[in-house]
PDB file of C-alpha atoms in Angstrom:
ATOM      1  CA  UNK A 466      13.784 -22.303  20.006  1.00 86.00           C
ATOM      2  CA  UNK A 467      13.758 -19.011  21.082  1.00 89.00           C
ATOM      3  CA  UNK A 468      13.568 -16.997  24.246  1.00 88.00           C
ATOM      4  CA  UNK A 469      10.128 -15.936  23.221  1.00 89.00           C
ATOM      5  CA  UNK A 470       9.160 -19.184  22.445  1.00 94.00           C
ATOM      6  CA  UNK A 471      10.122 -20.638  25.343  1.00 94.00           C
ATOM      7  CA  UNK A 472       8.595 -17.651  27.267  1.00 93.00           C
ATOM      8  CA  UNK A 473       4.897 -18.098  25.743  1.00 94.00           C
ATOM      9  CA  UNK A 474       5.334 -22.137  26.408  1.00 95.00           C
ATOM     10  CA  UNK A 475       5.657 -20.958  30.227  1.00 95.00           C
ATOM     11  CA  UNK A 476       2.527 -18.252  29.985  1.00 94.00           C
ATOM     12  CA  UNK A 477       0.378 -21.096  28.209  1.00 95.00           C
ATOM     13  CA  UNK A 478       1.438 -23.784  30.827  1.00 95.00           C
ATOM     14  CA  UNK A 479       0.690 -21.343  33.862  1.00 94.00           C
ATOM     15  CA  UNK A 480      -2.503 -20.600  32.675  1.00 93.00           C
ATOM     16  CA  UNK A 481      -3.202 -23.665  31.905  1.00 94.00           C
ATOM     17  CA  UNK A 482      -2.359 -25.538  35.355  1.00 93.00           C
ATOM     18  CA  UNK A 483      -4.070 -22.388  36.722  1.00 92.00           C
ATOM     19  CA  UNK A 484      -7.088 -22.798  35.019  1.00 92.00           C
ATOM     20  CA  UNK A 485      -6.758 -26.695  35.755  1.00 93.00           C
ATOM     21  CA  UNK A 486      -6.632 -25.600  39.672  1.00 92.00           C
ATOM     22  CA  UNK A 487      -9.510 -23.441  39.866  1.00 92.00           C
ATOM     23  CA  UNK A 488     -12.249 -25.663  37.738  1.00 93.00           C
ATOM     24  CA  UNK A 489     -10.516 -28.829  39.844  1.00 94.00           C
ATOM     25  CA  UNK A 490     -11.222 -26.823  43.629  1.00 93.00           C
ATOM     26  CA  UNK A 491     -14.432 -25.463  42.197  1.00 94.00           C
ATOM     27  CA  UNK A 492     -15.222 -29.449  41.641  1.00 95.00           C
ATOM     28  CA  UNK A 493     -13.640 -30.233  45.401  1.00 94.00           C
ATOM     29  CA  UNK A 494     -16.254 -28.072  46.782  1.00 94.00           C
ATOM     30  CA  UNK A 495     -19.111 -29.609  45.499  1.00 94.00           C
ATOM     31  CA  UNK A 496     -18.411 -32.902  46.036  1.00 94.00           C
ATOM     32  CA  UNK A 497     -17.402 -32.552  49.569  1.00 92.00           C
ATOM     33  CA  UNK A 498     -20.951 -30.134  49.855  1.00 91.00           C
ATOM     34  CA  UNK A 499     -23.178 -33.509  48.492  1.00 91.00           C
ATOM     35  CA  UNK A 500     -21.618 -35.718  51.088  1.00 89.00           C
ATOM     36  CA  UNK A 501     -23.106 -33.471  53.108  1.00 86.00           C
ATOM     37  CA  UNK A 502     -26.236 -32.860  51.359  1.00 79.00           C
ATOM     38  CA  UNK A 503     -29.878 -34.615  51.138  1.00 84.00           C
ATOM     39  CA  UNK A 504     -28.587 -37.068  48.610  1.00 81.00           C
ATOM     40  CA  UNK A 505     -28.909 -40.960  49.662  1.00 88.00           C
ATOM     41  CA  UNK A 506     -25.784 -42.407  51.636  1.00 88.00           C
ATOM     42  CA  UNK A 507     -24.385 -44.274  48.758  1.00 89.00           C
ATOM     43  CA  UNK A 508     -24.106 -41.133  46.986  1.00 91.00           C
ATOM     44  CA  UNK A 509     -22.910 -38.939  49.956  1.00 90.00           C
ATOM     45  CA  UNK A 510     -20.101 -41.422  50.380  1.00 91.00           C
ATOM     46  CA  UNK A 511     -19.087 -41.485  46.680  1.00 92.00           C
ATOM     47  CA  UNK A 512     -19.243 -37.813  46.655  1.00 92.00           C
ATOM     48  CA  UNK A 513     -16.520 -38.169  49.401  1.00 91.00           C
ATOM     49  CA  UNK A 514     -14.820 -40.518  47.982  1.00 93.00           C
ATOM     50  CA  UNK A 515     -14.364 -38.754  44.643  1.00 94.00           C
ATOM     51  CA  UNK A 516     -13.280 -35.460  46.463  1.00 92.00           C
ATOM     52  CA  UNK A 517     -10.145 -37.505  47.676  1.00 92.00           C
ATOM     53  CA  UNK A 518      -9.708 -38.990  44.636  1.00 92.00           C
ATOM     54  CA  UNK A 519      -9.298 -35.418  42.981  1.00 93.00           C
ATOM     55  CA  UNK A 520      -7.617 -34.379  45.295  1.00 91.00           C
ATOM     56  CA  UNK A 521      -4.617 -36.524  45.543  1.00 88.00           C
ATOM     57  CA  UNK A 522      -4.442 -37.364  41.928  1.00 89.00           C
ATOM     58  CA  UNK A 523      -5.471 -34.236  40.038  1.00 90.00           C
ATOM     59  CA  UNK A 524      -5.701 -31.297  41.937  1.00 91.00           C
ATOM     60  CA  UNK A 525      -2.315 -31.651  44.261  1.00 91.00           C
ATOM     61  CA  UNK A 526      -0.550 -31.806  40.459  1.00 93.00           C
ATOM     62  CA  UNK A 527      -1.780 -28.705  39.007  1.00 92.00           C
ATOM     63  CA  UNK A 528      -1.356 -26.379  41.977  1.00 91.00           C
ATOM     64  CA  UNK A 529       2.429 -27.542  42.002  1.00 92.00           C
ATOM     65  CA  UNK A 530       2.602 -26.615  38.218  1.00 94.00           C
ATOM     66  CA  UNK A 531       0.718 -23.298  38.370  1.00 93.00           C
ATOM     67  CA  UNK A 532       2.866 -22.383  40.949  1.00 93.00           C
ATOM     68  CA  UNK A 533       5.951 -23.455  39.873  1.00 94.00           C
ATOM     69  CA  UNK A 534       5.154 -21.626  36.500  1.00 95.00           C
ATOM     70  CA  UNK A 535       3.841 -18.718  38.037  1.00 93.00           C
ATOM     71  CA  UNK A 536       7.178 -18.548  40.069  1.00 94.00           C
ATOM     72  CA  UNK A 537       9.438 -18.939  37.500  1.00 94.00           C
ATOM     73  CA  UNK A 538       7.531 -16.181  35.278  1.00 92.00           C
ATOM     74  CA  UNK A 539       8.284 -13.967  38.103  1.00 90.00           C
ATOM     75  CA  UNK A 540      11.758 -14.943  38.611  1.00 90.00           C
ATOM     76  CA  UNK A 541      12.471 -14.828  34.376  1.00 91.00           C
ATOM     77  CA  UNK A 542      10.933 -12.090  33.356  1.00 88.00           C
ATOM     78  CA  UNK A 543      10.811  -8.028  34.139  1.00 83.00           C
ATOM     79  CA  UNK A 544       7.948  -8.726  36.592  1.00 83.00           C
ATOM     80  CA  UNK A 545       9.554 -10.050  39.265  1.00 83.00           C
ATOM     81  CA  UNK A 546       8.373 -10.671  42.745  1.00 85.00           C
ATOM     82  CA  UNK A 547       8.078  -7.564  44.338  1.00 83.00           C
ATOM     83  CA  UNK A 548       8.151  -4.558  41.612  1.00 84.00           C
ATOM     84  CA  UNK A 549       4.799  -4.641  41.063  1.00 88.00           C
ATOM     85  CA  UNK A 550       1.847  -4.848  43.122  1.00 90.00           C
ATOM     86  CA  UNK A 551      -0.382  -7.010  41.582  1.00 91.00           C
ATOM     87  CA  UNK A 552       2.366  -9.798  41.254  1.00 91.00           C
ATOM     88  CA  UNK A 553       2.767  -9.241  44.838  1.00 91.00           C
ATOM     89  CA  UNK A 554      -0.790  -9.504  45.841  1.00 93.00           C
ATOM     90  CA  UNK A 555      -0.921 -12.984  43.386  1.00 93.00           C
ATOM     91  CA  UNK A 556       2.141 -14.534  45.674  1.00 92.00           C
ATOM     92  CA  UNK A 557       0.471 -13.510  48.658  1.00 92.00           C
ATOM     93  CA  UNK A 558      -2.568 -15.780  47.448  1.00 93.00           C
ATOM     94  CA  UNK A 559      -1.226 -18.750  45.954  1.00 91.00           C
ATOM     95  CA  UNK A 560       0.474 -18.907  49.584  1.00 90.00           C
ATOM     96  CA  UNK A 561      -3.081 -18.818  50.961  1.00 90.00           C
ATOM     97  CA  UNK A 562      -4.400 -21.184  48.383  1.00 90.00           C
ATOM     98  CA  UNK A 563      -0.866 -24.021  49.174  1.00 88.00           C
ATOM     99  CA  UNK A 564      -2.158 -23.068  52.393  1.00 88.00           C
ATOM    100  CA  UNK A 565      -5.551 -24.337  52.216  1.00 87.00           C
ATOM    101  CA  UNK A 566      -5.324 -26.900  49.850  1.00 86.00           C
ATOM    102  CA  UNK A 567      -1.662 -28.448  51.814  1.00 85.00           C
ATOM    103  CA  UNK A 568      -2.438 -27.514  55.480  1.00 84.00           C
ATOM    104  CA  UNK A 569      -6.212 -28.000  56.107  1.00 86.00           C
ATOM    105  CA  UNK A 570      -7.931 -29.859  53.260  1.00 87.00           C
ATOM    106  CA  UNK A 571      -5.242 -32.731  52.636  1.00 87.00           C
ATOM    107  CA  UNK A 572      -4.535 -33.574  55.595  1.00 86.00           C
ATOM    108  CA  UNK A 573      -8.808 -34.285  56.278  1.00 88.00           C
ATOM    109  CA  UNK A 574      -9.993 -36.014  53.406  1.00 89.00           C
ATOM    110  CA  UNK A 575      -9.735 -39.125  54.876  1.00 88.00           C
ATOM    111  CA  UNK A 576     -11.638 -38.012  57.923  1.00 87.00           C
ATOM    112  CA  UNK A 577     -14.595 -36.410  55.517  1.00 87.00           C
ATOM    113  CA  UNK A 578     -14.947 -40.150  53.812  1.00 89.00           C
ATOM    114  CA  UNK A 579     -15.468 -42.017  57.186  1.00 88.00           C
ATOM    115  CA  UNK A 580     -17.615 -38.820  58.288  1.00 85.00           C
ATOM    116  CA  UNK A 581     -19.656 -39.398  55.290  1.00 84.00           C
ATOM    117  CA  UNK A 582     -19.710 -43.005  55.804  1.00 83.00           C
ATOM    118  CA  UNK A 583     -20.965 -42.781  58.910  1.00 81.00           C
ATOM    119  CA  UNK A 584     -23.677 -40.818  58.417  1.00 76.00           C
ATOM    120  CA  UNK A 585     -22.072 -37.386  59.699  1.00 75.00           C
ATOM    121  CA  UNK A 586     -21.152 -34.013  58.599  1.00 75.00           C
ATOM    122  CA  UNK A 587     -18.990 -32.466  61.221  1.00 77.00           C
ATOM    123  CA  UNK A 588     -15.920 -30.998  59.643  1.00 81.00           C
ATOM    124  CA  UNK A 589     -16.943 -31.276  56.127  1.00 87.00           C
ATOM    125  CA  UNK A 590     -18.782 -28.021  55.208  1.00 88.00           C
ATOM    126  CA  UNK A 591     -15.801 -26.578  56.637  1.00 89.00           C
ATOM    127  CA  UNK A 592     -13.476 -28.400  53.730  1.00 90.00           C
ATOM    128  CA  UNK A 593     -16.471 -27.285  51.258  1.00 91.00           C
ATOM    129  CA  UNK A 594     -16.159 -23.703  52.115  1.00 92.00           C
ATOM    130  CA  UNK A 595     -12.379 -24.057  52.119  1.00 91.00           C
ATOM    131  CA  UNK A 596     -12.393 -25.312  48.434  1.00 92.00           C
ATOM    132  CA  UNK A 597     -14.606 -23.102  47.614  1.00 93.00           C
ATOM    133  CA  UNK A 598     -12.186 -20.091  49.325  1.00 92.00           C
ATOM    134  CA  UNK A 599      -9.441 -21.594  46.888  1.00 91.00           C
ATOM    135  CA  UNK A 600     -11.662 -21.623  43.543  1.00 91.00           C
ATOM    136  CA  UNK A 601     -12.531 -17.505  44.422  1.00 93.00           C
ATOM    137  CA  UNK A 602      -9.136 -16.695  44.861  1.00 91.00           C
ATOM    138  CA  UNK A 603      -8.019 -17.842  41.513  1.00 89.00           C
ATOM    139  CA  UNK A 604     -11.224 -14.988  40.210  1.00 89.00           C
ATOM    140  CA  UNK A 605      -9.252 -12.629  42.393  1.00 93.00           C
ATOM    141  CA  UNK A 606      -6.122 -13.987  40.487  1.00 92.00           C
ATOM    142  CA  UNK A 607      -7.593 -13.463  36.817  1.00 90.00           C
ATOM    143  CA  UNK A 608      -8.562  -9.994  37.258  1.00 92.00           C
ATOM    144  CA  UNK A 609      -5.537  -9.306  38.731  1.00 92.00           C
ATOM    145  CA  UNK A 610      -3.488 -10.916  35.632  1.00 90.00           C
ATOM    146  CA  UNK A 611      -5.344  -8.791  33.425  1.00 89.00           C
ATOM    147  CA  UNK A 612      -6.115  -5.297  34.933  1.00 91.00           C
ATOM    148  CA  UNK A 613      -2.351  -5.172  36.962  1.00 90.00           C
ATOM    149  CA  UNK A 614      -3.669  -2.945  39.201  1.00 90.00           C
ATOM    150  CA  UNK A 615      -1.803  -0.924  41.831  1.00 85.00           C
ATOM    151  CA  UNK A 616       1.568  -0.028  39.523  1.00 85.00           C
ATOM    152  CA  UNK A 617       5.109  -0.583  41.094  1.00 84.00           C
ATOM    153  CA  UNK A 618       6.513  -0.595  44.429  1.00 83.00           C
ATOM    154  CA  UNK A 619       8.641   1.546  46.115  1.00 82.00           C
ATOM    155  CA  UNK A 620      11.342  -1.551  45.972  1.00 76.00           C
ATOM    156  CA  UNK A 621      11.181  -0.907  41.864  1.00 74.00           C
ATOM    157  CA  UNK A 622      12.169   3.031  42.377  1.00 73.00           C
ATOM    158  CA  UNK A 623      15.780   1.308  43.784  1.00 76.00           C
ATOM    159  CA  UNK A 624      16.528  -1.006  41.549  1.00 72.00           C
ATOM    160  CA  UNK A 625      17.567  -1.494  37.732  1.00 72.00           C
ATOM    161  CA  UNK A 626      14.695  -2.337  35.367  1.00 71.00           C
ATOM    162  CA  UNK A 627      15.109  -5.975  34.878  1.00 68.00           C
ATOM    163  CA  UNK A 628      15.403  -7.782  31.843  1.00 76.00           C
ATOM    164  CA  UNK A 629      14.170 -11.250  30.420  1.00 80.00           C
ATOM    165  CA  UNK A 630      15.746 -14.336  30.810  1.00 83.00           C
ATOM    166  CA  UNK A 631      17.529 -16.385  28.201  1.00 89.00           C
ATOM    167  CA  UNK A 632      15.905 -18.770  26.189  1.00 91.00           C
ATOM    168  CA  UNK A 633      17.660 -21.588  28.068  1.00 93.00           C
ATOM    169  CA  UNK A 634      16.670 -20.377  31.471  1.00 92.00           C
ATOM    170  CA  UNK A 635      13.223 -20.106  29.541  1.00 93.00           C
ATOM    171  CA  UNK A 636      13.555 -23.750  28.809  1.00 95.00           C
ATOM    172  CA  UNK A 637      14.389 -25.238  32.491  1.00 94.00           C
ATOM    173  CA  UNK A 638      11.362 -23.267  33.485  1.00 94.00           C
ATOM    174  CA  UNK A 639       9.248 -25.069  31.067  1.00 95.00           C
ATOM    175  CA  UNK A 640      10.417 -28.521  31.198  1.00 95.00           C
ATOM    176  CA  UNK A 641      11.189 -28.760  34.646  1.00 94.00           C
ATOM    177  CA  UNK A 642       7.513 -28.960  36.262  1.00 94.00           C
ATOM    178  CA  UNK A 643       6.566 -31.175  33.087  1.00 94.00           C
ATOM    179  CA  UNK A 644       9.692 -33.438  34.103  1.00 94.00           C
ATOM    180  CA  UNK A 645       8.311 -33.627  37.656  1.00 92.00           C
ATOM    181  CA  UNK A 646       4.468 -34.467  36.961  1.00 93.00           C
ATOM    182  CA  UNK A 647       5.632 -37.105  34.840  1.00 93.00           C
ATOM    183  CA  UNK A 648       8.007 -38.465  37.724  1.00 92.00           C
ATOM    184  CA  UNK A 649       5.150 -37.719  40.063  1.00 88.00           C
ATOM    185  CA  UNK A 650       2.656 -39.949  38.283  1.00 89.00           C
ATOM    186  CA  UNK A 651       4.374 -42.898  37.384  1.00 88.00           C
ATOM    187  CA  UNK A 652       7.004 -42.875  40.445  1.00 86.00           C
ATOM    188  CA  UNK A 653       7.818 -40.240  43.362  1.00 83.00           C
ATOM    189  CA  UNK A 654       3.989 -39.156  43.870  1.00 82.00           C
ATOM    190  CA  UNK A 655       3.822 -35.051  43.917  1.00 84.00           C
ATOM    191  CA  UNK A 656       7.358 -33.829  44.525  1.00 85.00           C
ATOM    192  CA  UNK A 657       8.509 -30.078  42.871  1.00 86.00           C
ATOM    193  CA  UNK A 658      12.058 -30.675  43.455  1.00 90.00           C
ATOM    194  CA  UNK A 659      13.140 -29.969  40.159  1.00 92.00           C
ATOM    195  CA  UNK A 660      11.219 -26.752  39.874  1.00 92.00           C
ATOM    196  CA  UNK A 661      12.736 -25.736  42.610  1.00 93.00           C
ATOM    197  CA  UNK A 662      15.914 -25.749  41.613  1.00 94.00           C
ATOM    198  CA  UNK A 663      15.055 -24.444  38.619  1.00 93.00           C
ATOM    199  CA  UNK A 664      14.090 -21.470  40.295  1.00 92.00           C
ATOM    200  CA  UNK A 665      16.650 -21.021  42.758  1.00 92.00           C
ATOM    201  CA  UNK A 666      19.466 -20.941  40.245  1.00 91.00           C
ATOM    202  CA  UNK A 667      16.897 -18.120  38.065  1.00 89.00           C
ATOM    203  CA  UNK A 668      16.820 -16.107  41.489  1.00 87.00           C
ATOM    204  CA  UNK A 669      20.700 -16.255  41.944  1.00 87.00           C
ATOM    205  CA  UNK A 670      21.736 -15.684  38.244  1.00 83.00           C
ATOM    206  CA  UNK A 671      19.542 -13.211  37.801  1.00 74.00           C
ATOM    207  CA  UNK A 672      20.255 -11.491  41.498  1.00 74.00           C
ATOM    208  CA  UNK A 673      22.785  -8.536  39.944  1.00 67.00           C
ATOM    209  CA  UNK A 674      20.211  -7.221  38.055  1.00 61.00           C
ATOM    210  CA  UNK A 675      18.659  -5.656  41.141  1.00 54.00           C
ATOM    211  CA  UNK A 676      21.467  -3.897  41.431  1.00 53.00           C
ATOM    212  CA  UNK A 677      20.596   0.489  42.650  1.00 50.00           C
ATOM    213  CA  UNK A 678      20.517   2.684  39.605  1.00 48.00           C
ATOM    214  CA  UNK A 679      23.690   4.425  39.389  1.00 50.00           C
ATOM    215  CA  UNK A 680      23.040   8.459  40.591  1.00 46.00           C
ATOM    216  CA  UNK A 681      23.776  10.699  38.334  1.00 40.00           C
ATOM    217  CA  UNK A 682      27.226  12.637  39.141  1.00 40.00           C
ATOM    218  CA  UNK A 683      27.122  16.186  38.581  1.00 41.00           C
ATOM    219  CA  UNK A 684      29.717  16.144  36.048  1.00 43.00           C
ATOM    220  CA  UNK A 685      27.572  14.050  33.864  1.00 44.00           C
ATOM    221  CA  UNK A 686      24.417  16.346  34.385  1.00 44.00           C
ATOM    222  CA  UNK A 687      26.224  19.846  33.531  1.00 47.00           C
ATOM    223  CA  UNK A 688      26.087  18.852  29.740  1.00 48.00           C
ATOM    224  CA  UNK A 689      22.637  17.770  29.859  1.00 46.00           C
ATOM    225  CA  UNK A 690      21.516  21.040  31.589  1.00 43.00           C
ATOM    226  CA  UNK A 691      23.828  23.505  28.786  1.00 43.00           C
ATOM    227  CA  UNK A 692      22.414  22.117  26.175  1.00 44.00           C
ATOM    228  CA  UNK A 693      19.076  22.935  27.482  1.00 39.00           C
TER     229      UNK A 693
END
């Protein structure tokens, strides 16, 4: 297949696992706000249950493939990580959502289903209003995608304007997070090894391209400015 191809199989499977994150975090939050709620305890405790269900079996897979993809689309194509604003601003984000969804929700899902069981609710709004910190971003994230606001950075005045990727580059990007769910599921649990590599060698291949624009010598400019 093609470099184009290959390049609109890694847009559709971003925005896919994207889209996958979001509605999943959205769901997150309102579980973990019934085992909290009104509802009767069998219901506040399946409510918790179910949040670490999704959690550790859904959600945890589709953050690691939107950001894979959403690294690699960096990495492979002229957006890159730091030329533009708005790709910036998303990488600043998704750092904020690993954050949240890695460091602090996680690592207490256990402690919201015995909460819950117990009759409690210390801790868990806090975990709701986390989730529900993670879902907004990804709004933040869609308007971003589609009005690009902010233009380039001063890093993109310095540096060549970079190309796209080949199609087989294109094709690690794709396959690699799809390689790893599948592996993830059925044997290592959530592990984005391969994507990583994936992008490290698209990083270091592609690294001369950020190469300073040549200046123009004077010798080269005298034509230009006869002829005018």
């Amino acid at each position: 297949m093609s470099a184009r191809t290959w390049r609109q199989l890694l847009v559709w499977l971003h925005v896919a696992s994207s889209v996958s994150w979001m509605s999943q975090a959205a769901a997150l939050a309102v579980l973990l706000f019934t085992a909290i709620g009104p509802a009767p305890m069998p219901v506040r405790v399946g409510a918790a249950t179910s949040a670490k269900l999704l959690d550790t079996t859904l959600l945890v897979y589709s953050a690691n493939v939107a950001t894979a993809t959403g690294l690699l689309l960096a990495a492979t194509t002229s957006w890159r990580f730091w030329l533009h604003r708005w790709v910036a601003i998303k990488l600043v984000l998704t750092t904020g959502q690993l954050y949240l969804g890695i460091g602090i929700l996680s690592l207490r899902m256990d402690a919201a289903v015995t909460t819950a069981t117990s009759g409690g609710s210390a801790g868990v709004a806090g975990l709701g209003a986390a989730a529900t910190l993670m879902a907004s971003a990804f709004a933040v994230q869609v308007w971003l995608s589609v009005a690009k606001p902010g233009g380039r950075t001063r890093r993109a005045a310095t540096v060549r304007r970079p190309g796209s990727a080949p199609a087989w580059l294109f094709a690690l990007a794709v396959l690699a997070p799809v390689v790893e769910t599948v592996l993830g599921v059925a044997v290592t649990g959530p592990l984005p090894v391969l994507s990583l590599v994936v992008l490290t060698v698209a990083v270091v291949l592609r690294a001369r391209e950020r190469k300073p624009e040549p200046a123009l010598t004077s010798a080269k400019r005298r034509p230009a400015a006869s002829r005018a």
